[in-house]
GROMACS .gro file of C-alpha atoms in nm:
model
  454
    1MET     CA    1  -0.773   3.714  -3.833
    2ALA     CA    2  -1.143   3.643  -3.774
    3LYS     CA    3  -1.289   3.780  -3.455
    4ALA     CA    4  -1.561   3.627  -3.234
    5THR     CA    5  -1.898   3.787  -3.283
    6HIS     CA    6  -2.069   3.603  -2.998
    7SER     CA    7  -2.118   3.801  -2.682
    8PRO     CA    8  -2.302   3.643  -2.388
    9GLU     CA    9  -2.599   3.823  -2.248
   10SER     CA   10  -2.527   4.053  -1.958
   11GLY     CA   11  -2.416   3.867  -1.644
   12ALA     CA   12  -2.544   4.149  -1.423
   13ASP     CA   13  -2.902   4.105  -1.545
   14THR     CA   14  -2.883   3.730  -1.495
   15LEU     CA   15  -2.747   3.753  -1.140
   16LEU     CA   16  -2.992   4.022  -1.050
   17LYS     CA   17  -3.285   3.815  -1.172
   18LEU     CA   18  -3.151   3.517  -0.978
   19ILE     CA   19  -3.125   3.724  -0.661
   20ALA     CA   20  -3.469   3.875  -0.718
   21ARG     CA   21  -3.628   3.529  -0.757
   22SER     CA   22  -3.462   3.393  -0.447
   23GLY     CA   23  -3.600   3.666  -0.227
   24SER     CA   24  -3.362   3.566   0.051
   25LEU     CA   25  -3.102   3.839  -0.002
   26GLU     CA   26  -3.165   4.200   0.076
   27PHE     CA   27  -2.917   4.479   0.006
   28ASP     CA   28  -2.929   4.839   0.066
   29SER     CA   29  -2.894   5.064  -0.231
   30GLU     CA   30  -2.522   5.121  -0.183
   31ARG     CA   31  -2.432   4.753  -0.151
   32GLU     CA   32  -2.661   4.657  -0.433
   33GLY     CA   33  -2.482   4.902  -0.665
   34VAL     CA   34  -2.142   4.758  -0.571
   35TRP     CA   35  -2.256   4.404  -0.643
   36ILE     CA   36  -2.406   4.501  -0.973
   37GLU     CA   37  -2.075   4.663  -1.078
   38VAL     CA   38  -1.879   4.352  -0.972
   39ILE     CA   39  -2.108   4.124  -1.171
   40ARG     CA   40  -2.082   4.350  -1.477
   41LYS     CA   41  -1.700   4.336  -1.462
   42MET     CA   42  -1.715   3.956  -1.435
   43ASP     CA   43  -1.937   3.941  -1.742
   44GLU     CA   44  -1.687   4.156  -1.937
   45VAL     CA   45  -1.398   3.933  -1.837
   46TYR     CA   46  -1.597   3.624  -1.934
   47SER     CA   47  -1.685   3.779  -2.271
   48ASP     CA   48  -1.314   3.862  -2.335
   49LEU     CA   49  -1.219   3.502  -2.247
   50LEU     CA   50  -1.465   3.368  -2.502
   51ARG     CA   51  -1.332   3.603  -2.768
   52TYR     CA   52  -0.971   3.510  -2.688
   53GLU     CA   53  -1.061   3.142  -2.705
   54VAL     CA   54  -1.212   3.183  -3.053
   55ASP     CA   55  -0.907   3.380  -3.174
   56LEU     CA   56  -0.677   3.114  -3.029
   57GLU     CA   57  -0.863   2.839  -3.209
   58HIS     CA   58  -0.830   3.029  -3.541
   59LYS     CA   59  -0.457   3.088  -3.487
   60ASN     CA   60  -0.402   2.727  -3.389
   61ALA     CA   61  -0.578   2.610  -3.708
   62GLU     CA   62  -0.361   2.844  -3.919
   63LEU     CA   63  -0.050   2.724  -3.737
   64GLU     CA   64  -0.136   2.359  -3.804
   65GLU     CA   65  -0.206   2.443  -4.169
   66ALA     CA   66   0.130   2.620  -4.203
   67GLN     CA   67   0.310   2.332  -4.032
   68ALA     CA   68   0.145   2.081  -4.264
   69PHE     CA   69   0.246   2.291  -4.566
   70VAL     CA   70   0.611   2.312  -4.454
   71THR     CA   71   0.617   1.939  -4.378
   72ASN     CA   72   0.469   1.858  -4.718
   73VAL     CA   73   0.726   2.076  -4.893
   74ILE     CA   74   1.015   1.916  -4.702
   75GLU     CA   75   0.889   1.565  -4.781
   76SER     CA   76   0.846   1.653  -5.148
   77VAL     CA   77   1.212   1.758  -5.189
   78SER     CA   78   1.407   1.485  -5.370
   79ASP     CA   79   1.739   1.602  -5.221
   80ILE     CA   80   1.821   1.501  -4.865
   81LEU     CA   81   1.746   1.765  -4.600
   82VAL     CA   82   1.864   1.751  -4.239
   83VAL     CA   83   1.818   2.019  -3.972
   84CYS     CA   84   2.076   2.014  -3.690
   85ASP     CA   85   2.144   2.229  -3.387
   86ALA     CA   86   2.484   2.386  -3.314
   87ARG     CA   87   2.614   2.060  -3.164
   88GLY     CA   88   2.507   1.847  -3.461
   89THR     CA   89   2.198   1.693  -3.303
   90VAL     CA   90   1.935   1.617  -3.566
   91GLN     CA   91   1.609   1.807  -3.515
   92GLN     CA   92   1.435   1.724  -3.843
   93ALA     CA   93   1.498   1.514  -4.157
   94ASN     CA   94   1.298   1.449  -4.471
   95SER     CA   95   1.201   1.115  -4.621
   96ALA     CA   96   1.487   1.128  -4.875
   97PHE     CA   97   1.739   1.121  -4.590
   98GLN     CA   98   1.543   0.845  -4.420
   99ARG     CA   99   1.572   0.631  -4.732
  100THR     CA  100   1.941   0.712  -4.768
  101SER     CA  101   2.026   0.628  -4.408
  102GLY     CA  102   1.786   0.333  -4.388
  103ARG     CA  103   1.638   0.465  -4.062
  104LEU     CA  104   1.298   0.584  -3.946
  105LEU     CA  105   1.245   0.944  -3.840
  106ALA     CA  106   1.211   0.838  -3.476
  107ASP     CA  107   1.557   0.679  -3.494
  108ILE     CA  108   1.709   0.992  -3.652
  109VAL     CA  109   1.572   1.284  -3.452
  110GLY     CA  110   1.767   1.340  -3.132
  111ARG     CA  111   2.082   1.159  -3.253
  112ASN     CA  112   2.403   1.327  -3.354
  113ILE     CA  113   2.449   1.351  -3.729
  114ALA     CA  114   2.804   1.212  -3.689
  115ASP     CA  115   2.658   0.873  -3.591
  116MET     CA  116   2.496   0.846  -3.936
  117ILE     CA  117   2.803   0.940  -4.144
  118ASP     CA  118   3.054   0.692  -4.282
  119SER     CA  119   3.354   0.669  -4.049
  120GLU     CA  120   3.598   0.778  -4.321
  121HIS     CA  121   3.403   1.102  -4.379
  122ARG     CA  122   3.332   1.211  -4.019
  123GLY     CA  123   3.638   1.434  -4.021
  124LYS     CA  124   3.470   1.649  -4.289
  125LEU     CA  125   3.167   1.718  -4.070
  126ALA     CA  126   3.334   1.981  -3.849
  127LEU     CA  127   3.364   2.225  -4.140
  128LEU     CA  128   2.992   2.192  -4.220
  129LEU     CA  129   2.894   2.264  -3.856
  130THR     CA  130   3.132   2.561  -3.817
  131LEU     CA  131   2.992   2.865  -3.632
  132ARG     CA  132   2.901   3.135  -3.884
  133SER     CA  133   2.764   3.480  -3.824
  134GLY     CA  134   2.643   3.555  -4.176
  135ALA     CA  135   2.458   3.360  -4.443
  136GLU     CA  136   2.772   3.191  -4.573
  137VAL     CA  137   2.708   2.850  -4.733
  138VAL     CA  138   2.977   2.583  -4.690
  139ASP     CA  139   3.015   2.299  -4.943
  140GLY     CA  140   3.143   1.949  -4.879
  141GLU     CA  141   3.116   1.583  -4.973
  142LEU     CA  142   2.990   1.307  -4.742
  143ARG     CA  143   2.898   0.941  -4.744
  144PHE     CA  144   2.626   0.826  -4.505
  145ALA     CA  145   2.629   0.495  -4.319
  146SER     CA  146   2.330   0.261  -4.339
  147ALA     CA  147   2.248  -0.101  -4.267
  148ALA     CA  148   2.328  -0.185  -4.631
  149GLY     CA  149   2.671  -0.018  -4.610
  150SER     CA  150   2.800   0.318  -4.726
  151SER     CA  151   2.578   0.535  -4.944
  152ASP     CA  152   2.677   0.710  -5.266
  153LEU     CA  153   2.892   1.017  -5.234
  154PHE     CA  154   2.673   1.324  -5.172
  155ALA     CA  155   2.751   1.687  -5.252
  156ILE     CA  156   2.646   1.870  -4.932
  157ASN     CA  157   2.553   2.236  -4.881
  158SER     CA  158   2.552   2.363  -4.522
  159SER     CA  159   2.343   2.678  -4.458
  160PRO     CA  160   2.354   2.844  -4.113
  161ARG     CA  161   2.047   2.903  -3.892
  162HIS     CA  162   2.007   3.199  -3.655
  163ASP     CA  163   1.748   3.295  -3.392
  164HIS     CA  164   1.565   3.627  -3.373
  165ARG     CA  165   1.866   3.779  -3.196
  166GLY     CA  166   2.104   3.671  -3.472
  167ARG     CA  167   2.273   3.400  -3.266
  168PHE     CA  168   2.396   3.086  -3.445
  169ILE     CA  169   2.170   2.795  -3.348
  170GLY     CA  170   2.248   2.528  -3.607
  171VAL     CA  171   2.265   2.437  -3.974
  172VAL     CA  172   2.049   2.300  -4.254
  173LEU     CA  173   2.223   2.031  -4.460
  174THR     CA  174   2.102   1.962  -4.814
  175GLY     CA  175   2.263   1.720  -5.057
  176ARG     CA  176   2.235   1.534  -5.385
  177PRO     CA  177   2.423   1.223  -5.504
  178ILE     CA  178   2.728   1.323  -5.704
  179GLY     CA  179   2.656   1.031  -5.938
  180GLU     CA  180   2.356   1.219  -6.078
  181LEU     CA  181   2.562   1.533  -6.125
  182ARG     CA  182   2.839   1.335  -6.290
  183ARG     CA  183   2.596   1.166  -6.528
  184ALA     CA  184   2.447   1.502  -6.618
  185TYR     CA  185   2.796   1.644  -6.675
  186GLU     CA  186   2.897   1.344  -6.889
  187ALA     CA  187   2.583   1.383  -7.100
  188LEU     CA  188   2.660   1.753  -7.145
  189HIS     CA  189   3.023   1.674  -7.229
  190LYS     CA  190   2.918   1.411  -7.484
  191ALA     CA  191   2.675   1.654  -7.647
  192HIS     CA  192   2.953   1.915  -7.661
  193GLN     CA  193   3.189   1.665  -7.827
  194GLU     CA  194   2.924   1.569  -8.081
  195LEU     CA  195   2.870   1.937  -8.157
  196GLN     CA  196   3.244   1.992  -8.203
  197ARG     CA  197   3.266   1.686  -8.424
  198ALA     CA  198   2.976   1.804  -8.640
  199GLN     CA  199   3.139   2.146  -8.663
  200ARG     CA  200   3.472   1.995  -8.773
  201GLN     CA  201   3.295   1.783  -9.034
  202LEU     CA  202   3.111   2.088  -9.164
  203VAL     CA  203   3.436   2.283  -9.190
  204GLU     CA  204   3.607   1.990  -9.365
  205GLN     CA  205   3.321   1.954  -9.610
  206GLU     CA  206   3.338   2.324  -9.692
  207LYS     CA  207   3.715   2.303  -9.734
  208MET     CA  208   3.683   2.000  -9.959
  209ALA     CA  209   3.412   2.165 -10.167
  210SER     CA  210   3.650   2.453 -10.240
  211LEU     CA  211   3.942   2.219 -10.286
  212GLY     CA  212   3.741   1.999 -10.521
  213ARG     CA  213   3.665   2.287 -10.752
  214LEU     CA  214   4.035   2.372 -10.759
  215VAL     CA  215   4.173   2.024 -10.822
  216ALA     CA  216   3.908   1.940 -11.080
  217GLY     CA  217   4.072   2.186 -11.315
  218VAL     CA  218   4.422   2.070 -11.219
  219ALA     CA  219   4.335   1.705 -11.281
  220HIS     CA  220   4.185   1.790 -11.618
  221GLU     CA  221   4.499   1.978 -11.723
  222LEU     CA  222   4.730   1.698 -11.603
  223ASN     CA  223   4.548   1.439 -11.809
  224ASN     CA  224   4.676   1.592 -12.135
  225PRO     CA  225   5.053   1.568 -12.068
  226ILE     CA  226   5.004   1.224 -11.910
  227SER     CA  227   4.846   1.099 -12.231
  228PHE     CA  228   5.146   1.237 -12.424
  229VAL     CA  229   5.386   1.056 -12.190
  230TYR     CA  230   5.197   0.729 -12.230
  231GLY     CA  231   5.196   0.759 -12.609
  232ASN     CA  232   5.566   0.847 -12.630
  233ILE     CA  233   5.666   0.561 -12.400
  234HIS     CA  234   5.483   0.305 -12.606
  235THR     CA  235   5.643   0.450 -12.923
  236LEU     CA  236   5.988   0.431 -12.761
  237MET     CA  237   5.926   0.069 -12.670
  238ARG     CA  238   5.853  -0.011 -13.036
  239TYR     CA  239   6.158   0.186 -13.149
  240ARG     CA  240   6.377   0.002 -12.900
  241THR     CA  241   6.257  -0.334 -13.026
  242ALA     CA  242   6.325  -0.234 -13.385
  243LEU     CA  243   6.671  -0.090 -13.307
  244VAL     CA  244   6.780  -0.392 -13.107
  245GLY     CA  245   6.671  -0.627 -13.384
  246TYR     CA  246   6.847  -0.418 -13.646
  247LEU     CA  247   7.174  -0.391 -13.454
  248ASP     CA  248   7.174  -0.759 -13.368
  249ALA     CA  249   7.128  -0.842 -13.736
  250ILE     CA  250   7.419  -0.615 -13.834
  251HIS     CA  251   7.660  -0.750 -13.576
  252GLU     CA  252   7.584  -1.107 -13.661
  253GLN     CA  253   7.775  -1.043 -13.987
  254PRO     CA  254   8.149  -0.989 -13.996
  255VAL     CA  255   8.207  -0.619 -13.942
  256ALA     CA  256   8.505  -0.398 -13.985
  257ASP     CA  257   8.729  -0.325 -13.692
  258ASP     CA  258   8.644   0.044 -13.703
  259VAL     CA  259   8.269  -0.031 -13.670
  260ALA     CA  260   8.334  -0.254 -13.368
  261ALA     CA  261   8.554   0.015 -13.217
  262LEU     CA  262   8.288   0.277 -13.278
  263ARG     CA  263   8.027   0.054 -13.111
  264ASN     CA  264   8.256   0.021 -12.813
  265ASP     CA  265   8.337   0.393 -12.799
  266LEU     CA  266   7.970   0.492 -12.818
  267ARG     CA  267   7.878   0.230 -12.555
  268ILE     CA  268   7.597   0.102 -12.773
  269ASP     CA  269   7.561  -0.217 -12.568
  270ALA     CA  270   7.526  -0.022 -12.241
  271ILE     CA  271   7.270   0.208 -12.398
  272LEU     CA  272   7.065  -0.087 -12.518
  273GLU     CA  273   7.076  -0.239 -12.168
  274ASP     CA  274   6.959   0.089 -12.014
  275PHE     CA  275   6.672   0.127 -12.258
  276GLY     CA  276   6.452  -0.124 -12.074
  277PRO     CA  277   6.490   0.012 -11.717
  278LEU     CA  278   6.456   0.371 -11.837
  279ILE     CA  279   6.133   0.300 -12.020
  280GLU     CA  280   5.998   0.093 -11.730
  281GLY     CA  281   6.084   0.368 -11.480
  282THR     CA  282   5.922   0.632 -11.696
  283LEU     CA  283   5.613   0.418 -11.734
  284GLU     CA  284   5.597   0.359 -11.360
  285GLY     CA  285   5.618   0.735 -11.300
  286ALA     CA  286   5.340   0.795 -11.551
  287VAL     CA  287   5.123   0.535 -11.377
  288ARG     CA  288   5.191   0.703 -11.043
  289ILE     CA  289   5.095   1.044 -11.183
  290SER     CA  290   4.781   0.888 -11.328
  291GLU     CA  291   4.689   0.749 -10.986
  292ILE     CA  292   4.739   1.091 -10.827
  293VAL     CA  293   4.512   1.246 -11.087
  294LYS     CA  294   4.247   0.985 -11.016
  295ASN     CA  295   4.275   1.061 -10.645
  296LEU     CA  296   4.242   1.432 -10.712
  297ARG     CA  297   3.934   1.372 -10.922
  298ARG     CA  298   3.782   1.171 -10.637
  299LEU     CA  299   3.813   1.479 -10.418
  300SER     CA  300   3.588   1.658 -10.662
  301PHE     CA  301   3.349   1.380 -10.766
  302SER     CA  302   3.249   1.147 -10.483
  303LYS     CA  303   3.034   0.869 -10.625
  304LEU     CA  304   2.982   0.519 -10.499
  305GLY     CA  305   2.977   0.367 -10.848
  306GLU     CA  306   2.840   0.024 -10.937
  307VAL     CA  307   2.710  -0.172 -10.637
  308GLU     CA  308   2.756  -0.548 -10.624
  309ARG     CA  309   2.784  -0.833 -10.377
  310VAL     CA  310   3.144  -0.846 -10.253
  311ASN     CA  311   3.307  -1.159 -10.111
  312ILE     CA  312   3.512  -1.034  -9.816
  313GLU     CA  313   3.760  -1.323  -9.809
  314ARG     CA  314   3.852  -1.280 -10.175
  315LEU     CA  315   3.863  -0.901 -10.140
  316ILE     CA  316   4.107  -0.906  -9.847
  317ASN     CA  317   4.331  -1.179  -9.986
  318THR     CA  318   4.366  -1.000 -10.320
  319ALA     CA  319   4.424  -0.656 -10.165
  320VAL     CA  320   4.682  -0.780  -9.912
  321LEU     CA  321   4.870  -0.973 -10.183
  322TRP     CA  322   4.873  -0.668 -10.409
  323ALA     CA  323   4.990  -0.431 -10.133
  324GLY     CA  324   5.261  -0.671 -10.014
  325ARG     CA  325   5.418  -0.704 -10.358
  326THR     CA  326   5.500  -0.333 -10.377
  327LYS     CA  327   5.705  -0.334 -10.056
  328GLN     CA  328   6.066  -0.448 -10.031
  329HIS     CA  329   6.090  -0.535  -9.660
  330ARG     CA  330   5.923  -0.854  -9.539
  331VAL     CA  331   5.633  -0.845  -9.294
  332ASP     CA  332   5.454  -1.128  -9.114
  333ILE     CA  333   5.098  -1.081  -9.243
  334GLN     CA  334   4.816  -1.278  -9.077
  335ILE     CA  335   4.472  -1.286  -9.238
  336GLU     CA  336   4.177  -1.392  -9.019
  337VAL     CA  337   3.846  -1.379  -9.205
  338GLU     CA  338   3.525  -1.555  -9.106
  339PRO     CA  339   3.387  -1.770  -9.389
  340ASP     CA  340   3.090  -1.667  -9.602
  341LEU     CA  341   3.104  -1.293  -9.534
  342TRP     CA  342   2.943  -1.069  -9.797
  343ILE     CA  343   2.867  -0.698  -9.824
  344SER     CA  344   2.710  -0.476 -10.089
  345GLY     CA  345   2.933  -0.212 -10.243
  346ASN     CA  346   3.187  -0.124 -10.509
  347GLU     CA  347   3.457  -0.391 -10.498
  348GLY     CA  348   3.718  -0.173 -10.670
  349GLN     CA  349   3.681   0.109 -10.419
  350LEU     CA  350   3.685  -0.126 -10.119
  351HIS     CA  351   3.995  -0.294 -10.266
  352GLN     CA  352   4.159   0.049 -10.274
  353VAL     CA  353   4.076   0.105  -9.905
  354ILE     CA  354   4.236  -0.223  -9.794
  355VAL     CA  355   4.543  -0.163 -10.013
  356ASN     CA  356   4.591   0.188  -9.871
  357LEU     CA  357   4.560   0.073  -9.510
  358VAL     CA  358   4.792  -0.227  -9.557
  359GLU     CA  359   5.056  -0.019  -9.740
  360ASN     CA  360   5.049   0.247  -9.467
  361ALA     CA  361   5.085  -0.019  -9.196
  362ILE     CA  362   5.382  -0.180  -9.373
  363ASP     CA  363   5.550   0.159  -9.418
  364ALA     CA  364   5.496   0.240  -9.049
  365MET     CA  365   5.682  -0.081  -8.946
  366ARG     CA  366   6.006  -0.009  -9.133
  367SER     CA  367   6.204   0.026  -8.812
  368THR     CA  368   6.018  -0.250  -8.625
  369GLU     CA  369   6.238  -0.550  -8.548
  370LEU     CA  370   5.972  -0.819  -8.602
  371PRO     CA  371   5.698  -0.648  -8.804
  372ARG     CA  372   5.358  -0.815  -8.784
  373LEU     CA  373   5.031  -0.717  -8.951
  374VAL     CA  374   4.694  -0.872  -8.865
  375VAL     CA  375   4.401  -0.820  -9.102
  376THR     CA  376   4.067  -0.947  -8.968
  377ALA     CA  377   3.704  -0.943  -9.077
  378ALA     CA  378   3.424  -1.079  -8.860
  379ARG     CA  379   3.050  -1.049  -8.829
  380GLN     CA  380   2.929  -0.817  -8.555
  381GLY     CA  381   2.551  -0.816  -8.535
  382GLY     CA  382   2.424  -0.702  -8.873
  383GLU     CA  383   2.761  -0.561  -8.979
  384VAL     CA  384   3.102  -0.683  -9.090
  385LEU     CA  385   3.388  -0.539  -8.882
  386PHE     CA  386   3.724  -0.485  -9.056
  387ARG     CA  387   4.044  -0.437  -8.853
  388ILE     CA  388   4.399  -0.375  -8.977
  389ALA     CA  389   4.639  -0.382  -8.680
  390ASP     CA  390   5.019  -0.353  -8.680
  391ASN     CA  391   5.287  -0.362  -8.410
  392GLY     CA  392   5.467  -0.050  -8.526
  393PRO     CA  393   5.527   0.270  -8.327
  394GLY     CA  394   5.160   0.372  -8.342
  395ILE     CA  395   5.011   0.710  -8.423
  396ASP     CA  396   5.121   1.023  -8.241
  397LYS     CA  397   4.845   1.167  -8.025
  398ASP     CA  398   4.873   1.505  -8.199
  399HIS     CA  399   4.825   1.338  -8.540
  400LEU     CA  400   4.513   1.136  -8.457
  401SER     CA  401   4.279   1.428  -8.522
  402HIS     CA  402   4.445   1.513  -8.857
  403ILE     CA  403   4.529   1.182  -9.028
  404PHE     CA  404   4.207   1.183  -9.234
  405GLU     CA  405   4.259   1.536  -9.361
  406PRO     CA  406   4.361   1.574  -9.729
  407PHE     CA  407   4.733   1.620  -9.798
  408PHE     CA  408   4.828   1.540  -9.436
  409THR     CA  409   5.112   1.288  -9.428
  410THR     CA  410   5.393   1.185  -9.193
  411LYS     CA  411   5.594   1.019  -9.469
  412ARG     CA  412   5.911   1.165  -9.614
  413VAL     CA  413   5.889   1.403  -9.908
  414GLY     CA  414   5.821   1.213 -10.229
  415GLU     CA  415   5.683   0.903 -10.055
  416GLY     CA  416   5.321   1.005 -10.009
  417THR     CA  417   5.066   1.264 -10.113
  418GLY     CA  418   4.851   1.254  -9.801
  419LEU     CA  419   4.546   1.154 -10.002
  420GLY     CA  420   4.525   0.780  -9.932
  421LEU     CA  421   4.360   0.795  -9.590
  422TRP     CA  422   4.130   1.081  -9.689
  423ILE     CA  423   4.008   0.889  -9.993
  424SER     CA  424   3.970   0.571  -9.788
  425TYR     CA  425   3.771   0.764  -9.528
  426GLY     CA  426   3.538   0.897  -9.799
  427ILE     CA  427   3.490   0.553  -9.958
  428VAL     CA  428   3.400   0.395  -9.624
  429ARG     CA  429   3.149   0.672  -9.550
  430GLU     CA  430   2.991   0.627  -9.892
  431HIS     CA  431   2.941   0.259  -9.806
  432GLY     CA  432   2.764   0.341  -9.477
  433GLY     CA  433   3.054   0.307  -9.233
  434GLU     CA  434   3.313   0.522  -9.062
  435LEU     CA  435   3.688   0.468  -9.066
  436SER     CA  436   3.861   0.523  -8.731
  437ALA     CA  437   4.217   0.496  -8.602
  438THR     CA  438   4.351   0.419  -8.255
  439THR     CA  439   4.689   0.363  -8.094
  440GLU     CA  440   4.689   0.047  -7.884
  441PRO     CA  441   4.826   0.061  -7.525
  442GLN     CA  442   5.077  -0.216  -7.602
  443GLY     CA  443   5.193  -0.032  -7.914
  444GLY     CA  444   5.093  -0.028  -8.276
  445ALA     CA  445   4.807   0.129  -8.466
  446THR     CA  446   4.466  -0.015  -8.552
  447PHE     CA  447   4.239   0.105  -8.830
  448SER     CA  448   3.885  -0.028  -8.821
  449PHE     CA  449   3.547   0.021  -8.986
  450ALA     CA  450   3.216  -0.164  -9.001
  451LEU     CA  451   2.993  -0.200  -9.307
  452PRO     CA  452   2.640  -0.342  -9.331
  453ALA     CA  453   2.642  -0.711  -9.414
  454ALA     CA  454   2.469  -0.821  -9.736
   0.00000   0.00000   0.00000
């Protein structure tokens, strides 16, 4: 603290000179000494007063500077800040609280904080104003009342205030809108989900890379016996034709009774009738094995292939017709496609996606009383949105996160390999989209994906 350096000149000398000039006062030596001492003491007191005044001015300036600093800090805080005494009377509030309550500082200071809280939340105020001996902070949630209505919900922290003797004299309330905290939490949660999703995709890609190397060899080995089966079946078909023609020619001529009896005993006619279905069934099985091999090879070699302009209406009509022919139970299929929709891609691969999705939907509605399938395609901005929706039982919540994994299937043994949805998912991604599945609240499952329009 700066000290005053000014000291007035001696009051004793001044008074003595004044008395000497006047010439009207005469003192004896004893009285004159007393008066000189009195005047000297007065000068000392006067000098101390001047010094105290200078010190007081310095302290007052520092106090005003400190008060301005504290006020500036309080006003700069974006959270609301309210200082109350032990009874809840407001002693100070920052500008953030003034904006929240819609009141001026003069209308806030001196009023009870309860008058500025929404009526439904006043019961929560008592806990925030509770007498506390330590530095315990109490949390709560409040809505404030204003001329425009109730404010947002605020998360409030109540910190106790004590005097120099440690007695509880009030609280300091600080708060922030919960909406901001919730938005920050939602952003964090979304980022966490994206990170988990990226991690799952990375794991799946690594799994598929290993799986691809494995099945590439398996697919190559399976191709050899499949080619043998194909060749043998076609040879059997030629043999059957030749045998049937030969036997028909023989039996057109009169034959001995023993030959006719032998033909009956050996059930030649039944064998000839079974030849056709047996060959057809074998051929169908060979085709199915060939399709599985192709699917396995796709796990190893993911290529988009030849890109062309694809007419969506023709693509969907052809795929739905093809998929419907393979199923025995009848389904009400509705096709809703906007006219003149085109995309760029591989028509064969996209045809496979639609066929897989339609076949899965039809299989899922086996036990549905009135099965209905709706296939739609519509323009959505610069994309074409595909939707395949059924009214079946939907997809179990535990299966939603696994249905696009390879070899995952809910069908009975022998009815599916679990590769259709995985391959469809890969094809859609190669074309710049993403296949997703949802279970509708009213029932049924919906598969959808969007591809860039041509």
